[in-house]
Amino acid sequence: MTLHQTSDSPFVAAPAPQRSLGVVLKAVFLKPVLKLLEAVLPARTFDKFYASTFPMYKEVVRVGYLAGNFLTLKFLNADDWARVKRVHAVMPYSLVGAGGLEATDRAAQSVNIAGVEGDFAELGVARGGCASLLGMSAFGRGAPPRKLWLFDSYEGLPEPGERDFVANGDTGDHVRPLPKGSCFGALEEVRSVTLGKFKLPEDRIEFVKGWFENTVPATRDQIKKLAILRIDGDWYESTKVCLEGLFEKVQPGGVVIIDDYDSCIGAKRAVDEFVAANNLNVTLCSDGRGGRWFRKAA
């Protein structure tokens, strides 16, 4: 096992699995090309180019994901193929890569199998694809009674803070900078995806609108137990307030997912500080595309 353990990171990070097609395409092709074009094109022209080509990239990745899993004979295992179909179905509505979606689905299925009590919560919903994936497990056959809590500003990301930057001005490993309003998903769109497209039960979903610094403290007492805590807030303060407000709600055997640990400097800092401050003995497992997850001990 490769250890990524430093003096300010008192836990073990499990080695990353093989990178997905989307991660490879982004690292080898998409990011270098976009950086070049952003440097030479007028801002408005580049924004139009990005808006038109990024959906095509996502569709290439989606097709490649299904084809790759078919060619590796995943269809021979009913559980594996069911996961592939769930992930493939939500990919058009999610900014999370295939590895992150698979890791989320595995975590959700695992707490169902283990009978871990508590609701599922996602903080940072964007368009609602990953939320829908969580809902498929939360309300699936044989699952304990659960609610799905979906926290988001529904206005996109806030501005990054000073703890989100390193000396050269970077905030992390992004395809392009993430200004205020990035990763936008309107509440109406998220409701359309979760309730309309995927037919999740409206009476078991709580849409919590607003900035985490306001909504987490105001809502935490309504949440008794959590089996899944999925944090996708990108920035330091967003990640910190979610951990400080909701980690204690996670039940033994429950799973905490930090979608941006390896891709956003602020998210990693917030997690490392929280783990150190609370003397947690955890192993952070990679999803192969920037996220990490761990299971809460008894």
Short mmCIF file of C-alpha atoms in Angstrom, two decimals:
data_model
loop_
_atom_site.label_atom_id
_atom_site.label_comp_id
_atom_site.label_asym_id
_atom_site.label_seq_id
_atom_site.Cartn_x
_atom_site.Cartn_y
_atom_site.Cartn_z
CA MET A 1 0.00 0.00 0.00
CA THR A 2 1.24 3.46 -0.88
CA LEU A 3 0.98 5.86 2.04
CA HIS A 4 0.31 9.55 1.53
CA GLN A 5 0.89 10.53 5.14
CA THR A 6 2.50 13.79 6.26
CA SER A 7 2.90 15.59 9.56
CA ASP A 8 -0.33 17.52 8.95
CA SER A 9 -2.26 14.52 7.57
CA PRO A 10 -2.50 11.87 10.32
CA PHE A 11 -4.28 9.18 8.34
CA VAL A 12 -3.62 6.71 5.57
CA ALA A 13 -4.71 7.38 2.02
CA ALA A 14 -5.35 4.18 0.10
CA PRO A 15 -3.80 3.93 -3.36
CA ALA A 16 -5.86 5.16 -6.28
CA PRO A 17 -7.41 2.56 -8.57
CA GLN A 18 -6.90 2.62 -12.33
CA ARG A 19 -8.00 5.96 -13.73
CA SER A 20 -11.22 6.14 -15.71
CA LEU A 21 -11.50 7.11 -19.37
CA GLY A 22 -12.83 10.54 -18.40
CA VAL A 23 -9.88 11.27 -16.12
CA VAL A 24 -7.37 10.17 -18.76
CA LEU A 25 -9.02 12.25 -21.49
CA LYS A 26 -9.13 15.29 -19.22
CA ALA A 27 -5.49 15.03 -18.16
CA VAL A 28 -4.00 14.13 -21.54
CA PHE A 29 -6.17 16.09 -23.95
CA LEU A 30 -8.88 18.35 -22.57
CA LYS A 31 -6.97 20.40 -19.99
CA PRO A 32 -3.93 21.23 -22.17
CA VAL A 33 -6.11 22.19 -25.13
CA LEU A 34 -8.42 24.34 -23.02
CA LYS A 35 -5.51 26.12 -21.34
CA LEU A 36 -4.03 26.95 -24.74
CA LEU A 37 -7.32 28.17 -26.19
CA GLU A 38 -8.15 30.21 -23.10
CA ALA A 39 -4.79 31.97 -23.45
CA VAL A 40 -5.24 32.91 -27.12
CA LEU A 41 -8.99 33.41 -27.60
CA PRO A 42 -11.10 36.36 -26.47
CA ALA A 43 -12.97 35.49 -23.28
CA ARG A 44 -16.41 35.54 -24.90
CA THR A 45 -15.28 33.34 -27.79
CA PHE A 46 -13.66 30.86 -25.41
CA ASP A 47 -16.78 30.70 -23.23
CA LYS A 48 -18.92 29.88 -26.27
CA PHE A 49 -16.44 27.23 -27.40
CA TYR A 50 -16.36 25.64 -23.94
CA ALA A 51 -20.14 25.66 -23.61
CA SER A 52 -20.55 23.87 -26.93
CA THR A 53 -17.73 21.32 -26.66
CA PHE A 54 -17.85 20.23 -23.00
CA PRO A 55 -21.20 18.41 -23.42
CA MET A 56 -19.69 16.52 -26.36
CA TYR A 57 -16.73 15.48 -24.21
CA LYS A 58 -19.09 14.27 -21.50
CA GLU A 59 -21.06 12.21 -24.02
CA VAL A 60 -17.86 10.63 -25.37
CA VAL A 61 -16.95 9.67 -21.81
CA ARG A 62 -20.45 8.31 -21.17
CA VAL A 63 -20.42 6.16 -24.30
CA GLY A 64 -16.91 4.99 -23.50
CA TYR A 65 -17.94 4.09 -19.97
CA LEU A 66 -20.76 1.83 -21.13
CA ALA A 67 -18.72 0.28 -23.95
CA GLY A 68 -15.70 -0.30 -21.72
CA ASN A 69 -17.75 -2.05 -19.08
CA PHE A 70 -19.46 -4.18 -21.70
CA LEU A 71 -16.13 -5.21 -23.23
CA THR A 72 -14.79 -6.15 -19.80
CA LEU A 73 -17.79 -8.48 -19.41
CA LYS A 74 -19.42 -6.63 -16.51
CA PHE A 75 -22.77 -7.81 -17.89
CA LEU A 76 -21.92 -11.31 -16.69
CA ASN A 77 -22.34 -10.16 -13.09
CA ALA A 78 -25.88 -8.94 -12.39
CA ASP A 79 -24.89 -6.59 -9.55
CA ASP A 80 -22.00 -5.04 -11.47
CA TRP A 81 -24.10 -4.51 -14.58
CA ALA A 82 -26.95 -3.00 -12.58
CA ARG A 83 -24.45 -0.49 -11.17
CA VAL A 84 -23.14 0.32 -14.64
CA LYS A 85 -26.68 1.00 -15.85
CA ARG A 86 -27.47 3.25 -12.87
CA VAL A 87 -24.29 5.27 -13.32
CA HIS A 88 -24.74 5.50 -17.09
CA ALA A 89 -28.30 6.77 -16.60
CA VAL A 90 -27.32 9.68 -14.32
CA MET A 91 -24.12 10.75 -16.10
CA PRO A 92 -25.82 13.35 -18.35
CA TYR A 93 -27.08 15.17 -15.25
CA SER A 94 -23.90 15.04 -13.16
CA LEU A 95 -20.55 16.82 -13.01
CA VAL A 96 -19.15 13.87 -11.04
CA GLY A 97 -16.97 11.52 -13.06
CA ALA A 98 -17.76 7.85 -13.53
CA GLY A 99 -15.34 6.83 -10.78
CA GLY A 100 -17.00 9.14 -8.28
CA LEU A 101 -20.46 7.95 -9.24
CA GLU A 102 -19.44 4.30 -8.94
CA ALA A 103 -17.85 4.92 -5.53
CA THR A 104 -21.01 6.70 -4.37
CA ASP A 105 -23.22 3.88 -5.59
CA ARG A 106 -21.05 1.24 -3.94
CA ALA A 107 -21.14 3.14 -0.65
CA ALA A 108 -24.91 3.52 -0.79
CA GLN A 109 -25.43 -0.13 -1.61
CA SER A 110 -23.01 -1.19 1.11
CA VAL A 111 -24.86 0.61 3.91
CA ASN A 112 -28.10 -0.95 2.69
CA ILE A 113 -26.60 -4.43 2.81
CA ALA A 114 -25.15 -3.77 6.26
CA GLY A 115 -28.44 -2.31 7.50
CA VAL A 116 -26.86 0.97 8.62
CA GLU A 117 -29.63 3.27 9.82
CA GLY A 118 -29.97 6.90 8.85
CA ASP A 119 -30.69 9.22 5.98
CA PHE A 120 -28.54 10.08 2.98
CA ALA A 121 -27.29 13.66 2.60
CA GLU A 122 -25.59 15.33 -0.33
CA LEU A 123 -24.20 18.82 0.10
CA GLY A 124 -23.44 20.26 -3.31
CA VAL A 125 -26.05 18.91 -5.69
CA ALA A 126 -25.40 20.80 -8.97
CA ARG A 127 -27.86 19.38 -11.55
CA GLY A 128 -29.01 16.40 -9.46
CA GLY A 129 -27.47 13.40 -11.21
CA CYS A 130 -25.51 12.06 -8.24
CA ALA A 131 -28.45 12.90 -5.95
CA SER A 132 -30.64 10.72 -8.13
CA LEU A 133 -28.11 7.91 -7.91
CA LEU A 134 -28.18 8.16 -4.11
CA GLY A 135 -31.96 8.14 -4.19
CA MET A 136 -32.06 4.90 -6.16
CA SER A 137 -30.33 3.20 -3.21
CA ALA A 138 -31.96 5.22 -0.43
CA PHE A 139 -35.41 4.17 -1.59
CA GLY A 140 -34.49 0.81 -3.07
CA ARG A 141 -36.02 -2.52 -2.16
CA GLY A 142 -34.85 -3.76 1.23
CA ALA A 143 -33.33 -0.44 2.31
CA PRO A 144 -34.07 0.81 5.84
CA PRO A 145 -36.48 3.78 5.98
CA ARG A 146 -34.55 6.83 4.81
CA LYS A 147 -34.85 10.41 3.67
CA LEU A 148 -32.62 12.14 1.13
CA TRP A 149 -31.33 15.59 2.11
CA LEU A 150 -30.15 17.75 -0.80
CA PHE A 151 -28.30 20.89 0.31
CA ASP A 152 -27.28 23.45 -2.29
CA SER A 153 -27.33 27.18 -2.89
CA TYR A 154 -29.02 26.32 -6.20
CA GLU A 155 -27.09 29.38 -7.42
CA GLY A 156 -23.71 27.75 -8.09
CA LEU A 157 -20.50 27.96 -6.08
CA PRO A 158 -19.61 30.89 -3.82
CA GLU A 159 -16.30 32.71 -4.25
CA PRO A 160 -13.28 30.75 -3.01
CA GLY A 161 -11.68 32.01 0.20
CA GLU A 162 -8.06 32.57 1.13
CA ARG A 163 -7.69 28.97 2.40
CA ASP A 164 -8.55 27.69 -1.09
CA PHE A 165 -5.38 28.98 -2.75
CA VAL A 166 -1.72 28.03 -2.86
CA ALA A 167 1.14 30.43 -3.53
CA ASN A 168 0.83 30.36 -7.32
CA GLY A 169 -2.87 31.25 -7.19
CA ASP A 170 -4.20 27.77 -8.00
CA THR A 171 -7.26 26.39 -6.24
CA GLY A 172 -6.81 22.83 -7.48
CA ASP A 173 -6.85 20.46 -10.42
CA HIS A 174 -9.72 21.86 -12.45
CA VAL A 175 -10.42 21.80 -16.17
CA ARG A 176 -10.78 25.59 -15.89
CA PRO A 177 -11.13 28.12 -13.04
CA LEU A 178 -14.27 27.93 -10.91
CA PRO A 179 -15.60 31.47 -10.40
CA LYS A 180 -18.68 32.30 -8.37
CA GLY A 181 -21.73 30.65 -9.92
CA SER A 182 -19.86 27.64 -11.32
CA CYS A 183 -21.42 24.16 -11.03
CA PHE A 184 -24.85 25.76 -11.24
CA GLY A 185 -28.02 23.76 -11.00
CA ALA A 186 -31.35 25.50 -10.47
CA LEU A 187 -33.74 24.03 -7.92
CA GLU A 188 -36.36 23.57 -10.64
CA GLU A 189 -33.89 21.56 -12.75
CA VAL A 190 -32.86 19.37 -9.81
CA ARG A 191 -36.50 18.67 -8.98
CA SER A 192 -37.13 17.83 -12.62
CA VAL A 193 -34.23 15.36 -12.68
CA THR A 194 -34.82 13.70 -9.29
CA LEU A 195 -38.60 13.68 -9.25
CA GLY A 196 -39.41 13.77 -12.95
CA LYS A 197 -36.71 11.83 -14.76
CA PHE A 198 -35.92 9.28 -12.03
CA LYS A 199 -39.29 9.22 -10.23
CA LEU A 200 -37.92 9.51 -6.70
CA PRO A 201 -40.57 9.98 -3.99
CA GLU A 202 -41.06 13.68 -3.30
CA ASP A 203 -42.30 13.11 0.25
CA ARG A 204 -38.96 11.56 1.24
CA ILE A 205 -36.69 14.26 -0.19
CA GLU A 206 -35.74 17.52 1.53
CA PHE A 207 -34.42 20.24 -0.79
CA VAL A 208 -32.47 22.67 1.42
CA LYS A 209 -31.73 25.92 -0.41
CA GLY A 210 -29.05 28.38 0.69
CA TRP A 211 -25.38 28.67 1.61
CA PHE A 212 -24.08 25.85 3.78
CA GLU A 213 -22.92 28.24 6.50
CA ASN A 214 -26.59 29.12 7.03
CA THR A 215 -28.47 25.95 6.14
CA VAL A 216 -26.33 23.35 7.92
CA PRO A 217 -26.62 24.91 11.41
CA ALA A 218 -30.31 25.65 10.85
CA THR A 219 -31.15 22.11 9.67
CA ARG A 220 -28.79 19.79 11.57
CA ASP A 221 -31.18 19.17 14.46
CA GLN A 222 -33.81 17.90 12.03
CA ILE A 223 -31.42 15.16 10.90
CA LYS A 224 -31.26 12.42 13.50
CA LYS A 225 -28.94 9.92 11.82
CA LEU A 226 -26.97 9.68 8.58
CA ALA A 227 -25.78 6.58 6.73
CA ILE A 228 -24.20 8.57 3.87
CA LEU A 229 -22.68 12.04 4.09
CA ARG A 230 -21.55 13.18 0.66
CA ILE A 231 -19.80 16.57 0.54
CA ASP A 232 -19.23 18.24 -2.83
CA GLY A 233 -18.60 21.85 -1.87
CA ASP A 234 -15.17 22.34 -3.49
CA TRP A 235 -14.00 25.09 -1.13
CA TYR A 236 -12.48 25.06 2.35
CA GLU A 237 -15.25 26.82 4.24
CA SER A 238 -17.99 24.85 2.49
CA THR A 239 -16.34 21.53 3.33
CA LYS A 240 -15.47 22.57 6.88
CA VAL A 241 -18.99 23.64 7.84
CA CYS A 242 -20.44 20.38 6.49
CA LEU A 243 -18.01 18.21 8.47
CA GLU A 244 -18.35 20.21 11.66
CA GLY A 245 -22.12 20.28 11.43
CA LEU A 246 -22.99 16.79 10.24
CA PHE A 247 -20.17 14.30 10.84
CA GLU A 248 -21.46 13.38 14.29
CA LYS A 249 -24.76 12.36 12.70
CA VAL A 250 -23.03 9.64 10.64
CA GLN A 251 -23.65 6.22 12.18
CA PRO A 252 -20.98 3.56 12.73
CA GLY A 253 -20.51 1.82 9.40
CA GLY A 254 -21.78 4.87 7.56
CA VAL A 255 -19.74 6.45 4.77
CA VAL A 256 -18.35 9.97 4.35
CA ILE A 257 -17.51 11.00 0.79
CA ILE A 258 -15.42 14.09 -0.03
CA ASP A 259 -15.88 14.56 -3.75
CA ASP A 260 -13.11 17.16 -4.18
CA TYR A 261 -10.36 15.91 -1.84
CA ASP A 262 -7.73 15.35 -4.54
CA SER A 263 -8.92 18.09 -6.88
CA CYS A 264 -9.59 21.11 -4.62
CA ILE A 265 -6.92 22.43 -2.28
CA GLY A 266 -9.43 23.92 0.13
CA ALA A 267 -11.46 20.72 0.47
CA LYS A 268 -8.31 18.73 1.28
CA ARG A 269 -7.21 21.28 3.87
CA ALA A 270 -10.59 21.23 5.56
CA VAL A 271 -10.64 17.42 5.75
CA ASP A 272 -7.05 17.13 6.98
CA GLU A 273 -7.68 19.69 9.71
CA PHE A 274 -10.94 18.03 10.78
CA VAL A 275 -9.34 14.60 10.94
CA ALA A 276 -6.42 15.93 12.98
CA ALA A 277 -8.57 17.99 15.34
CA ASN A 278 -10.83 15.01 16.07
CA ASN A 279 -8.02 12.43 16.18
CA LEU A 280 -9.81 10.23 13.67
CA ASN A 281 -8.18 7.01 12.55
CA VAL A 282 -9.47 6.69 8.99
CA THR A 283 -8.33 5.42 5.62
CA LEU A 284 -9.21 7.66 2.72
CA CYS A 285 -9.97 5.52 -0.35
CA SER A 286 -9.72 7.08 -3.79
CA ASP A 287 -12.40 6.88 -6.45
CA GLY A 288 -9.75 7.36 -9.17
CA ARG A 289 -10.90 10.81 -10.31
CA GLY A 290 -10.39 13.22 -7.43
CA GLY A 291 -12.69 12.08 -4.64
CA ARG A 292 -12.03 10.17 -1.44
CA TRP A 293 -14.28 8.27 0.94
CA PHE A 294 -14.02 6.57 4.32
CA ARG A 295 -16.21 4.47 6.56
CA LYS A 296 -16.93 5.70 10.06
CA ALA A 297 -15.68 3.33 12.74
CA ALA A 298 -17.78 2.15 15.65
#
